[in-house]
Amino acid sequence: MIYVLFNSKSNNSRGEEDARNWAKCLDTEPEFVSLIGLDYKKFFDGLTKDDEAILCGGDGTVNYFANEMYGYKFKCKLSYVKCGSGNDFYRDVEKYEKDGRVEFTQFLKHLPLVKVNGIERRFLNGIGYGIDGETCLKGDLIRETDPSAEINYTSIAVKLLLGGYKIRKATVIVDGNEESFKHVWLSSTMFGKFYGGGMMAAPDQDRLNKEHTCTLTTLSSVGRLNTLFRFPTFSSGKHEGKKWINHKVGHSFKVTFDIPCAIQIDGDVIPDVKEYEVIIK
């Protein structure tokens, strides 16, 4: 039996519609299962090796699923289909797609753990800390006021670059090695290449690398206009070798800002964060 798991809240509440439209390509009629209120472990305990579960959703859906099911031994085949608005996870794994879906189980191993403000959580894409976190926070505030609003994150980021974001100083510790930075716009830990709706923050990061490492990307640049002009280079992943970008690869990370700001974990925002830690094994 094929089960299509959908999140009705994904892609601006078009998640079920997207999942049903995608399922039209299947040769058999699947059973549709809502993820809202679902007891994940109980559901998967009832499946066998002859079943296939297809997870449909965006980055928020896969993040929640990964945290609920991390360490679970799946008996059935587990696949993933993008049905979200950001789809950074899909951008990173699209090359593994076959028959319209991606084998998902392989991506639920060795996930990094972030510790922030007493919260511990696994993530699949990246931690945005700095102007990227503040941009997501502003987007959430707009959505609270108008749930139907189309959020233009690029426009929000530009406004913050031009005056709304207060530049930080950062201390980073990677695998025990400490370094300090001034004029910091962001210092983000990446498990995949993409975050923020397509920004390639860590172009050399491979989520399936045998060393099980993450990449810390720190952007430190003097001057708002200079940074604004450099941002398209950063967003497109063409910033390798630039002196205003610093990449650190490792297994343990601690980032501390002199002034608290928002952090986003696969798009989920936590405001007023002074520091965070990431561990990957």
CSV table of C-alpha atoms in Angstrom, one decimal:
chain,number,residue,atom,x,y,z
A,1,MET,CA,0.0,0.0,0.0
A,2,ILE,CA,1.2,3.5,-0.8
A,3,TYR,CA,0.5,6.2,1.9
A,4,VAL,CA,0.8,9.9,1.0
A,5,LEU,CA,1.4,12.0,4.1
A,6,PHE,CA,0.5,15.6,3.7
A,7,ASN,CA,0.8,18.8,5.8
A,8,SER,CA,-2.3,20.9,5.0
A,9,LYS,CA,-0.5,24.0,6.4
A,10,SER,CA,2.5,23.8,4.0
A,11,ASN,CA,2.9,26.0,1.0
A,12,ASN,CA,0.5,28.7,2.4
A,13,SER,CA,-2.1,26.1,3.3
A,14,ARG,CA,-2.1,24.4,-0.1
A,15,GLY,CA,-0.3,21.3,1.2
A,16,GLU,CA,-3.2,18.8,0.7
A,17,GLU,CA,-4.0,20.1,-2.7
A,18,ASP,CA,-0.3,19.9,-3.8
A,19,ALA,CA,0.0,16.3,-2.5
A,20,ARG,CA,-3.2,15.2,-4.2
A,21,ASN,CA,-2.1,16.8,-7.5
A,22,TRP,CA,1.3,15.1,-7.3
A,23,ALA,CA,-0.3,11.7,-6.5
A,24,LYS,CA,-2.0,11.7,-9.9
A,25,CYS,CA,1.2,10.4,-11.4
A,26,LEU,CA,1.0,7.2,-9.4
A,27,ASP,CA,-0.1,4.0,-11.0
A,28,THR,CA,-2.3,3.1,-8.1
A,29,GLU,CA,-4.7,4.9,-5.8
A,30,PRO,CA,-2.9,5.8,-2.5
A,31,GLU,CA,-4.3,6.4,0.9
A,32,PHE,CA,-3.9,10.1,2.0
A,33,VAL,CA,-2.9,10.7,5.6
A,34,SER,CA,-2.9,14.1,7.3
A,35,LEU,CA,0.2,14.8,9.4
A,36,ILE,CA,-1.8,17.2,11.6
A,37,GLY,CA,-2.4,15.4,14.9
A,38,LEU,CA,-0.9,12.1,13.6
A,39,ASP,CA,0.9,9.8,16.0
A,40,TYR,CA,3.9,9.3,13.8
A,41,LYS,CA,5.5,6.3,15.6
A,42,LYS,CA,2.2,4.5,16.0
A,43,PHE,CA,1.4,5.0,12.3
A,44,PHE,CA,4.8,3.7,11.1
A,45,ASP,CA,4.7,0.8,13.6
A,46,GLY,CA,1.7,-0.4,11.6
A,47,LEU,CA,3.5,-0.5,8.2
A,48,THR,CA,5.5,-3.3,6.7
A,49,LYS,CA,8.3,-3.7,4.2
A,50,ASP,CA,5.7,-4.0,1.4
A,51,ASP,CA,4.4,-0.5,2.1
A,52,GLU,CA,5.6,2.9,1.0
A,53,ALA,CA,5.1,6.2,2.9
A,54,ILE,CA,5.6,9.4,0.8
A,55,LEU,CA,6.1,12.5,2.9
A,56,CYS,CA,4.9,15.7,1.1
A,57,GLY,CA,5.8,19.1,2.4
A,58,GLY,CA,8.4,21.8,2.7
A,59,ASP,CA,11.3,22.5,5.0
A,60,GLY,CA,9.1,23.0,8.1
A,61,THR,CA,7.4,19.6,7.5
A,62,VAL,CA,10.7,17.7,7.0
A,63,ASN,CA,12.2,19.4,10.1
A,64,TYR,CA,9.3,18.4,12.3
A,65,PHE,CA,9.2,14.9,10.9
A,66,ALA,CA,13.0,14.5,11.4
A,67,ASN,CA,12.8,15.5,15.0
A,68,GLU,CA,9.8,13.2,15.7
A,69,MET,CA,11.3,10.2,14.0
A,70,TYR,CA,15.1,10.6,14.5
A,71,GLY,CA,16.6,7.2,15.3
A,72,TYR,CA,13.5,5.3,14.3
A,73,LYS,CA,14.0,2.1,12.3
A,74,PHE,CA,11.7,2.2,9.4
A,75,LYS,CA,10.4,-1.1,8.0
A,76,CYS,CA,8.7,0.5,5.0
A,77,LYS,CA,10.1,2.5,2.1
A,78,LEU,CA,10.1,6.2,3.0
A,79,SER,CA,10.1,8.8,0.2
A,80,TYR,CA,9.9,12.6,0.0
A,81,VAL,CA,8.1,14.9,-2.4
A,82,LYS,CA,8.5,18.7,-2.2
A,83,CYS,CA,5.2,20.5,-1.5
A,84,GLY,CA,6.4,23.7,0.3
A,85,SER,CA,7.2,27.3,-0.4
A,86,GLY,CA,11.0,27.4,0.5
A,87,ASN,CA,12.1,23.9,-0.4
A,88,ASP,CA,15.7,24.4,0.5
A,89,PHE,CA,16.0,20.7,1.5
A,90,TYR,CA,14.7,19.7,-1.9
A,91,ARG,CA,17.2,22.0,-3.7
A,92,ASP,CA,20.0,20.1,-1.9
A,93,VAL,CA,18.8,16.6,-2.6
A,94,GLU,CA,17.1,17.0,-6.0
A,95,LYS,CA,19.9,15.1,-7.7
A,96,TYR,CA,18.8,12.0,-5.8
A,97,GLU,CA,15.2,12.2,-7.2
A,98,LYS,CA,13.9,9.1,-9.0
A,99,ASP,CA,10.3,8.5,-10.3
A,100,GLY,CA,9.3,11.9,-8.9
A,101,ARG,CA,10.4,11.3,-5.4
A,102,VAL,CA,13.5,11.1,-3.2
A,103,GLU,CA,14.5,8.2,-0.9
A,104,PHE,CA,14.3,9.9,2.4
A,105,THR,CA,15.6,7.5,5.0
A,106,GLN,CA,19.3,8.2,4.1
A,107,PHE,CA,18.9,11.8,5.1
A,108,LEU,CA,17.7,11.1,8.6
A,109,LYS,CA,21.1,9.9,9.9
A,110,HIS,CA,23.8,11.9,11.7
A,111,LEU,CA,21.6,15.0,11.9
A,112,PRO,CA,23.2,18.0,13.8
A,113,LEU,CA,21.8,19.0,17.1
A,114,VAL,CA,21.4,22.7,18.0
A,115,LYS,CA,21.2,24.0,21.6
A,116,VAL,CA,19.8,27.4,22.0
A,117,ASN,CA,17.9,29.2,24.9
A,118,GLY,CA,17.3,25.8,26.6
A,119,ILE,CA,16.0,24.2,23.4
A,120,GLU,CA,17.5,21.2,21.7
A,121,ARG,CA,16.5,20.3,18.2
A,122,ARG,CA,17.8,18.5,15.1
A,123,PHE,CA,17.9,20.3,11.8
A,124,LEU,CA,18.2,19.4,8.1
A,125,ASN,CA,19.3,22.6,6.4
A,126,GLY,CA,20.8,25.2,8.5
A,127,ILE,CA,20.9,27.7,11.4
A,128,GLY,CA,20.5,31.3,10.3
A,129,TYR,CA,21.9,33.7,12.9
A,130,GLY,CA,22.2,37.4,12.3
A,131,ILE,CA,20.4,39.3,9.5
A,132,ASP,CA,19.0,36.0,8.1
A,133,GLY,CA,17.4,35.2,11.4
A,134,GLU,CA,16.1,38.8,11.8
A,135,THR,CA,14.7,38.6,8.2
A,136,CYS,CA,12.7,35.5,9.1
A,137,LEU,CA,11.5,37.1,12.3
A,138,LYS,CA,10.2,40.1,10.4
A,139,GLY,CA,8.5,37.8,7.9
A,140,ASP,CA,6.7,36.0,10.8
A,141,LEU,CA,5.5,39.3,12.3
A,142,ILE,CA,4.0,40.2,8.9
A,143,ARG,CA,2.3,36.8,8.6
A,144,GLU,CA,0.8,37.2,12.1
A,145,THR,CA,-0.8,40.5,11.1
A,146,ASP,CA,-1.9,39.1,7.7
A,147,PRO,CA,-1.9,35.3,7.3
A,148,SER,CA,-2.5,35.6,3.6
A,149,ALA,CA,0.3,38.0,2.9
A,150,GLU,CA,3.0,37.1,0.4
A,151,ILE,CA,6.3,37.5,2.2
A,152,ASN,CA,9.1,39.0,0.2
A,153,TYR,CA,12.2,38.0,2.2
A,154,THR,CA,14.6,39.6,-0.2
A,155,SER,CA,12.9,43.0,0.3
A,156,ILE,CA,13.0,42.5,4.1
A,157,ALA,CA,16.7,41.7,4.0
A,158,VAL,CA,17.5,44.7,1.8
A,159,LYS,CA,15.7,47.0,4.2
A,160,LEU,CA,17.6,45.5,7.1
A,161,LEU,CA,20.9,45.8,5.2
A,162,LEU,CA,20.2,49.5,4.6
A,163,GLY,CA,19.6,50.4,8.2
A,164,GLY,CA,17.4,48.1,10.3
A,165,TYR,CA,20.1,45.6,11.3
A,166,LYS,CA,22.7,46.5,14.0
A,167,ILE,CA,26.0,45.0,13.1
A,168,ARG,CA,27.4,42.5,15.6
A,169,LYS,CA,30.7,41.3,16.9
A,170,ALA,CA,31.0,37.5,17.1
A,171,THR,CA,33.1,34.9,18.9
A,172,VAL,CA,33.1,31.5,17.2
A,173,ILE,CA,34.5,28.3,18.6
A,174,VAL,CA,34.9,25.4,16.1
A,175,ASP,CA,36.2,22.1,17.4
A,176,GLY,CA,37.8,24.0,20.3
A,177,ASN,CA,39.5,26.7,18.2
A,178,GLU,CA,38.3,30.2,19.0
A,179,GLU,CA,38.2,33.2,16.6
A,180,SER,CA,36.7,36.7,16.9
A,181,PHE,CA,35.0,38.8,14.1
A,182,LYS,CA,33.9,42.4,13.8
A,183,HIS,CA,31.2,43.8,11.5
A,184,VAL,CA,29.3,40.6,11.5
A,185,TRP,CA,26.1,40.3,9.4
A,186,LEU,CA,25.6,36.6,9.9
A,187,SER,CA,27.3,33.5,11.4
A,188,SER,CA,25.3,30.5,10.4
A,189,THR,CA,25.9,26.7,10.7
A,190,MET,CA,25.0,24.7,7.7
A,191,PHE,CA,24.2,21.0,7.3
A,192,GLY,CA,23.0,21.5,3.7
A,193,LYS,CA,24.0,24.0,1.1
A,194,PHE,CA,20.9,26.1,1.1
A,195,TYR,CA,18.7,28.1,3.4
A,196,GLY,CA,16.4,31.1,3.4
A,197,GLY,CA,14.5,30.1,0.2
A,198,GLY,CA,17.5,29.4,-2.0
A,199,MET,CA,20.5,31.2,-0.6
A,200,MET,CA,23.6,29.0,-1.1
A,201,ALA,CA,25.4,29.8,2.1
A,202,ALA,CA,27.7,26.8,2.1
A,203,PRO,CA,28.3,25.7,-1.5
A,204,ASP,CA,30.9,23.0,-0.5
A,205,GLN,CA,28.8,21.5,2.3
A,206,ASP,CA,27.7,17.9,1.6
A,207,ARG,CA,25.1,16.5,4.0
A,208,LEU,CA,26.2,13.0,3.2
A,209,ASN,CA,29.9,13.6,3.7
A,210,LYS,CA,31.7,10.6,5.4
A,211,GLU,CA,33.2,12.8,8.1
A,212,HIS,CA,29.7,13.9,9.3
A,213,THR,CA,30.7,17.6,9.4
A,214,CYS,CA,28.8,20.9,9.2
A,215,THR,CA,30.1,24.3,7.8
A,216,LEU,CA,30.0,27.5,9.8
A,217,THR,CA,29.6,30.5,7.4
A,218,THR,CA,30.4,34.0,8.8
A,219,LEU,CA,29.9,37.1,6.7
A,220,SER,CA,31.8,40.1,8.1
A,221,SER,CA,31.9,43.2,5.9
A,222,VAL,CA,32.5,46.9,6.6
A,223,GLY,CA,29.8,49.3,5.2
A,224,ARG,CA,26.2,48.7,4.5
A,225,LEU,CA,26.4,49.5,0.7
A,226,ASN,CA,29.4,47.3,0.3
A,227,THR,CA,27.5,44.5,2.0
A,228,LEU,CA,24.4,45.1,-0.1
A,229,PHE,CA,26.4,44.9,-3.3
A,230,ARG,CA,28.0,41.7,-2.1
A,231,PHE,CA,24.8,39.9,-1.0
A,232,PRO,CA,23.9,38.6,-4.5
A,233,THR,CA,27.3,37.0,-4.7
A,234,PHE,CA,26.7,35.4,-1.3
A,235,SER,CA,23.1,34.3,-2.2
A,236,SER,CA,24.3,32.6,-5.4
A,237,GLY,CA,27.1,30.7,-3.7
A,238,LYS,CA,29.8,32.5,-5.6
A,239,HIS,CA,31.5,33.8,-2.4
A,240,GLU,CA,34.2,31.1,-2.0
A,241,GLY,CA,37.6,32.7,-1.5
A,242,LYS,CA,36.2,36.2,-0.8
A,243,LYS,CA,37.9,37.8,2.2
A,244,TRP,CA,34.6,38.9,3.7
A,245,ILE,CA,33.5,35.3,4.0
A,246,ASN,CA,34.9,32.8,6.5
A,247,HIS,CA,34.1,29.1,6.4
A,248,LYS,CA,34.9,26.7,9.2
A,249,VAL,CA,34.2,22.9,8.9
A,250,GLY,CA,33.9,20.8,12.0
A,251,HIS,CA,31.8,18.8,14.5
A,252,SER,CA,31.2,21.2,17.3
A,253,PHE,CA,30.3,24.9,17.0
A,254,LYS,CA,29.6,27.7,19.4
A,255,VAL,CA,28.7,31.2,18.2
A,256,THR,CA,28.2,34.2,20.6
A,257,PHE,CA,27.1,37.7,19.6
A,258,ASP,CA,27.7,40.8,21.7
A,259,ILE,CA,24.1,41.9,21.0
A,260,PRO,CA,21.3,39.3,20.9
A,261,CYS,CA,19.3,38.8,17.7
A,262,ALA,CA,16.9,36.3,16.1
A,263,ILE,CA,17.9,32.8,15.0
A,264,GLN,CA,16.1,30.6,12.5
A,265,ILE,CA,16.3,26.8,12.6
A,266,ASP,CA,15.1,25.4,9.2
A,267,GLY,CA,12.8,28.5,9.1
A,268,ASP,CA,11.5,28.3,12.7
A,269,VAL,CA,12.4,31.5,14.5
A,270,ILE,CA,13.6,32.1,18.0
A,271,PRO,CA,14.1,35.8,19.0
A,272,ASP,CA,16.7,37.4,21.3
A,273,VAL,CA,19.4,34.8,21.1
A,274,LYS,CA,22.9,35.6,22.5
A,275,GLU,CA,24.6,32.3,21.6
A,276,TYR,CA,24.0,28.9,20.2
A,277,GLU,CA,25.8,25.6,20.0
A,278,VAL,CA,25.7,22.8,17.4
A,279,ILE,CA,27.0,19.3,17.7
A,280,ILE,CA,27.2,16.6,15.0
A,281,LYS,CA,28.5,13.1,15.3
